PDB file of C-alpha atoms and ligand atoms in Angstrom:
ATOM      1  CA  MET A   1      -7.486 -13.072  29.326  1.00 70.00           C
ATOM      2  CA  GLU A   2     -10.333 -12.013  27.186  1.00 84.00           C
ATOM      3  CA  LYS A   3     -12.784 -14.744  26.743  1.00 90.00           C
ATOM      4  CA  ALA A   4     -12.574 -15.731  22.762  1.00 91.00           C
ATOM      5  CA  ALA A   5     -15.467 -15.782  20.350  1.00 94.00           C
ATOM      6  CA  ARG A   6     -15.869 -18.592  17.594  1.00 94.00           C
ATOM      7  CA  PHE A   7     -16.812 -17.695  14.208  1.00 94.00           C
ATOM      8  CA  GLY A   8     -16.472 -19.709  11.023  1.00 94.00           C
ATOM      9  CA  VAL A   9     -14.286 -18.560   7.917  1.00 92.00           C
ATOM     10  CA  SER A  10     -14.319 -19.740   4.376  1.00 95.00           C
ATOM     11  CA  MET A  11     -11.522 -19.660   2.193  1.00 94.00           C
ATOM     12  CA  PRO A  12     -10.015 -20.711  -1.168  1.00 95.00           C
ATOM     13  CA  ALA A  13      -8.366 -24.177  -0.395  1.00 97.00           C
ATOM     14  CA  GLY A  14      -5.097 -23.405  -1.950  1.00 97.00           C
ATOM     15  CA  LEU A  15      -5.102 -19.732  -0.233  1.00 96.00           C
ATOM     16  CA  LEU A  16      -5.775 -21.399   3.340  1.00 96.00           C
ATOM     17  CA  ARG A  17      -2.560 -24.630   2.773  1.00 97.00           C
ATOM     18  CA  ALA A  18      -0.391 -21.522   1.958  1.00 97.00           C
ATOM     19  CA  PHE A  19      -1.357 -19.856   4.900  1.00 96.00           C
ATOM     20  CA  ASP A  20      -0.842 -22.996   7.282  1.00 96.00           C
ATOM     21  CA  GLY A  21       2.686 -23.547   5.724  1.00 96.00           C
ATOM     22  CA  ALA A  22       3.219 -19.786   6.391  1.00 96.00           C
ATOM     23  CA  ILE A  23       2.013 -19.526   9.559  1.00 96.00           C
ATOM     24  CA  ARG A  24       4.011 -22.861  10.605  1.00 95.00           C
ATOM     25  CA  GLN A  25       7.204 -21.647   9.134  1.00 96.00           C
ATOM     26  CA  LYS A  26       6.901 -18.683  11.883  1.00 95.00           C
ATOM     27  CA  GLY A  27       5.977 -20.340  14.390  1.00 96.00           C
ATOM     28  CA  TYR A  28       2.696 -20.238  15.489  1.00 95.00           C
ATOM     29  CA  ALA A  29       1.169 -23.025  17.443  1.00 93.00           C
ATOM     30  CA  ASN A  30      -2.354 -22.607  15.365  1.00 94.00           C
ATOM     31  CA  ARG A  31      -4.613 -20.253  13.268  1.00 95.00           C
ATOM     32  CA  SER A  32      -6.318 -18.953  15.943  1.00 94.00           C
ATOM     33  CA  GLU A  33      -3.407 -17.107  17.219  1.00 94.00           C
ATOM     34  CA  ALA A  34      -1.897 -16.281  13.301  1.00 96.00           C
ATOM     35  CA  LEU A  35      -5.112 -14.858  12.282  1.00 95.00           C
ATOM     36  CA  SER A  36      -5.573 -12.508  16.047  1.00 94.00           C
ATOM     37  CA  ASP A  37      -2.250 -11.012  15.195  1.00 93.00           C
ATOM     38  CA  LEU A  38      -3.177 -10.422  11.653  1.00 94.00           C
ATOM     39  CA  VAL A  39      -6.150  -8.712  12.613  1.00 93.00           C
ATOM     40  CA  ARG A  40      -4.529  -6.581  15.101  1.00 91.00           C
ATOM     41  CA  ASP A  41      -2.105  -5.507  12.406  1.00 87.00           C
ATOM     42  CA  PHE A  42      -5.105  -4.666  10.376  1.00 89.00           C
ATOM     43  CA  LEU A  43      -7.015  -2.508  13.027  1.00 88.00           C
ATOM     44  CA  SER A  44      -3.550  -0.593  14.013  1.00 83.00           C
ATOM     45  CA  MET A  45      -2.712   0.431  10.870  1.00 83.00           C
ATOM     46  CA  GLN A  46      -6.509   1.332   9.493  1.00 85.00           C
ATOM     47  CA  LYS A  47      -6.392   3.260  12.467  1.00 85.00           C
ATOM     48  CA  TRP A  48      -3.219   5.396  11.953  1.00 84.00           C
ATOM     49  CA  GLU A  49      -3.671   5.263   8.517  1.00 85.00           C
ATOM     50  CA  GLY A  50      -6.712   7.732   9.390  1.00 87.00           C
ATOM     51  CA  SER A  51      -4.741   9.857  11.806  1.00 91.00           C
ATOM     52  CA  ASP A  52      -3.012  13.045  11.398  1.00 92.00           C
ATOM     53  CA  ALA A  53       0.416  12.177  12.778  1.00 92.00           C
ATOM     54  CA  GLU A  54       3.273  13.317  10.631  1.00 94.00           C
ATOM     55  CA  VAL A  55       4.654  10.783   8.533  1.00 94.00           C
ATOM     56  CA  CYS A  56       7.053  10.190   5.919  1.00 95.00           C
ATOM     57  CA  GLY A  57       5.997   7.752   2.809  1.00 94.00           C
ATOM     58  CA  ALA A  58       7.686   5.619   0.230  1.00 97.00           C
ATOM     59  CA  LEU A  59       5.010   5.184  -2.753  1.00 98.00           C
ATOM     60  CA  VAL A  60       6.403   2.720  -5.255  1.00 98.00           C
ATOM     61  CA  LEU A  61       4.260   2.606  -8.313  1.00 97.00           C
ATOM     62  CA  ILE A  62       4.511   0.033 -11.382  1.00 97.00           C
ATOM     63  CA  TYR A  63       2.714   1.376 -14.946  1.00 96.00           C
ATOM     64  CA  ASP A  64       2.152   1.403 -18.643  1.00 94.00           C
ATOM     65  CA  HIS A  65       4.044   4.423 -20.004  1.00 89.00           C
ATOM     66  CA  GLU A  66       2.276   3.713 -23.143  1.00 90.00           C
ATOM     67  CA  LYS A  67      -1.237   4.181 -21.919  1.00 89.00           C
ATOM     68  CA  ARG A  68      -2.551   7.372 -23.390  1.00 89.00           C
ATOM     69  CA  GLY A  69      -2.082  10.015 -20.949  1.00 91.00           C
ATOM     70  CA  LEU A  70      -1.217   8.336 -17.957  1.00 93.00           C
ATOM     71  CA  SER A  71       2.293   9.911 -17.614  1.00 91.00           C
ATOM     72  CA  ASP A  72       1.026  13.810 -17.710  1.00 93.00           C
ATOM     73  CA  LYS A  73      -1.678  12.641 -15.160  1.00 94.00           C
ATOM     74  CA  LEU A  74       1.292  11.233 -13.104  1.00 94.00           C
ATOM     75  CA  VAL A  75       2.823  14.111 -13.426  1.00 94.00           C
ATOM     76  CA  ASP A  76      -0.086  16.543 -13.005  1.00 95.00           C
ATOM     77  CA  LEU A  77      -0.831  15.010  -9.685  1.00 95.00           C
ATOM     78  CA  GLN A  78       2.494  15.010  -8.332  1.00 95.00           C
ATOM     79  CA  HIS A  79       2.437  19.048  -9.121  1.00 96.00           C
ATOM     80  CA  GLU A  80      -0.998  19.771  -7.558  1.00 96.00           C
ATOM     81  CA  GLU A  81       0.413  17.756  -4.178  1.00 96.00           C
ATOM     82  CA  HIS A  82       4.125  18.996  -4.311  1.00 96.00           C
ATOM     83  CA  ARG A  83       4.019  20.038  -0.811  1.00 96.00           C
ATOM     84  CA  HIS A  84       3.480  16.437   0.090  1.00 97.00           C
ATOM     85  CA  ILE A  85       5.605  15.175  -2.590  1.00 97.00           C
ATOM     86  CA  LEU A  86       9.259  15.612  -1.984  1.00 96.00           C
ATOM     87  CA  SER A  87      11.012  13.120  -4.787  1.00 96.00           C
ATOM     88  CA  THR A  88      10.230  11.045  -7.128  1.00 96.00           C
ATOM     89  CA  MET A  89      12.760   8.900  -8.894  1.00 97.00           C
ATOM     90  CA  HIS A  90      11.833   6.787 -12.382  1.00 96.00           C
ATOM     91  CA  ILE A  91      13.114   3.553 -13.431  1.00 97.00           C
ATOM     92  CA  HIS A  92      12.464   2.469 -17.038  1.00 96.00           C
ATOM     93  CA  LEU A  93      11.685  -1.228 -16.362  1.00 96.00           C
ATOM     94  CA  ASP A  94      11.339  -2.631 -19.744  1.00 96.00           C
ATOM     95  CA  GLU A  95      10.335  -0.970 -23.067  1.00 94.00           C
ATOM     96  CA  ARG A  96       6.444  -0.182 -21.402  1.00 93.00           C
ATOM     97  CA  SER A  97       6.703  -1.088 -17.946  1.00 95.00           C
ATOM     98  CA  CYS A  98       8.145   2.417 -15.608  1.00 96.00           C
ATOM     99  CA  MET A  99       8.563   2.621 -11.677  1.00 97.00           C
ATOM    100  CA  GLU A 100       7.957   5.195  -9.756  1.00 97.00           C
ATOM    101  CA  MET A 101       8.929   5.912  -6.458  1.00 97.00           C
ATOM    102  CA  MET A 102       8.134   8.456  -4.250  1.00 97.00           C
ATOM    103  CA  ALA A 103       8.794  10.433  -1.260  1.00 98.00           C
ATOM    104  CA  MET A 104       6.376  11.645   0.851  1.00 97.00           C
ATOM    105  CA  ARG A 105       5.966  14.074   3.800  1.00 97.00           C
ATOM    106  CA  GLY A 106       3.032  14.975   5.894  1.00 96.00           C
ATOM    107  CA  LYS A 107      -0.031  14.011   7.789  1.00 96.00           C
ATOM    108  CA  ALA A 108      -0.372  10.305   7.483  1.00 95.00           C
ATOM    109  CA  ASN A 109      -4.448  10.610   6.398  1.00 95.00           C
ATOM    110  CA  GLU A 110      -2.759  13.300   3.657  1.00 96.00           C
ATOM    111  CA  VAL A 111      -0.587  11.023   2.518  1.00 96.00           C
ATOM    112  CA  LYS A 112      -2.318   8.178   2.202  1.00 95.00           C
ATOM    113  CA  ARG A 113      -5.529  10.251   0.185  1.00 95.00           C
ATOM    114  CA  ILE A 114      -2.652  10.871  -2.226  1.00 96.00           C
ATOM    115  CA  SER A 115      -1.415   7.530  -2.654  1.00 96.00           C
ATOM    116  CA  ASP A 116      -4.900   6.209  -3.551  1.00 95.00           C
ATOM    117  CA  ARG A 117      -5.468   9.256  -5.460  1.00 95.00           C
ATOM    118  CA  LEU A 118      -1.995   8.021  -7.451  1.00 96.00           C
ATOM    119  CA  MET A 119      -3.045   4.153  -7.606  1.00 95.00           C
ATOM    120  CA  VAL A 120      -6.741   4.426  -8.829  1.00 93.00           C
ATOM    121  CA  ILE A 121      -5.267   6.441 -11.791  1.00 92.00           C
ATOM    122  CA  LYS A 122      -6.045   4.038 -14.872  1.00 90.00           C
ATOM    123  CA  GLY A 123      -2.889   2.189 -16.409  1.00 92.00           C
ATOM    124  CA  VAL A 124      -1.010   2.067 -12.644  1.00 95.00           C
ATOM    125  CA  LYS A 125      -0.722  -1.965 -12.052  1.00 94.00           C
ATOM    126  CA  GLN A 126       0.464  -1.690  -8.900  1.00 95.00           C
ATOM    127  CA  GLY A 127       1.038   0.632  -5.958  1.00 96.00           C
ATOM    128  CA  LYS A 128       2.579   0.032  -2.439  1.00 95.00           C
ATOM    129  CA  LEU A 129       2.573   2.371   0.204  1.00 95.00           C
ATOM    130  CA  ILE A 130       5.082   2.794   2.869  1.00 92.00           C
ATOM    131  CA  MET A 131       4.920   5.034   5.963  1.00 91.00           C
ATOM    132  CA  THR A 132       6.727   5.389   9.394  1.00 89.00           C
ATOM    133  CA  SER A 133       6.664   7.909  11.811  1.00 85.00           C
ATOM    134  CA  ALA A 134       8.118  11.120  10.845  1.00 76.00           C
TER     135      ALA A 134
HETATM  136 NI1   NI B   1       9.658   4.802 -17.815  1.00 56.44          NI
END
């Protein structure tokens, strides 16, 4: 096994308590093991997201449809990226909030780039992308 390196980590106390509780439930022996796994996941995700592997993606956006111009912006961008956005489902969550789920396909780096463009639009409250190899 590769030689371990030590480093100090600072984080909010509440966050650390929640982390300790979660890793205990998962059965990790200690923080170092859990943190190493998280870092491995993060690195492989970073590498994969930047690659040109063919993927399917599902993007979920939560947004405020009363935000001026937002719905138009979202539709414009979806038309612009129609080659990668295959289908959109729109759900009216309540008087103001909408959820939009988009099925996407293409190279991982393209799907990620398009998702980032949609998520940063002002008025989009939450965005989550899931990708899997096509
Ligand atoms: Ni709606």
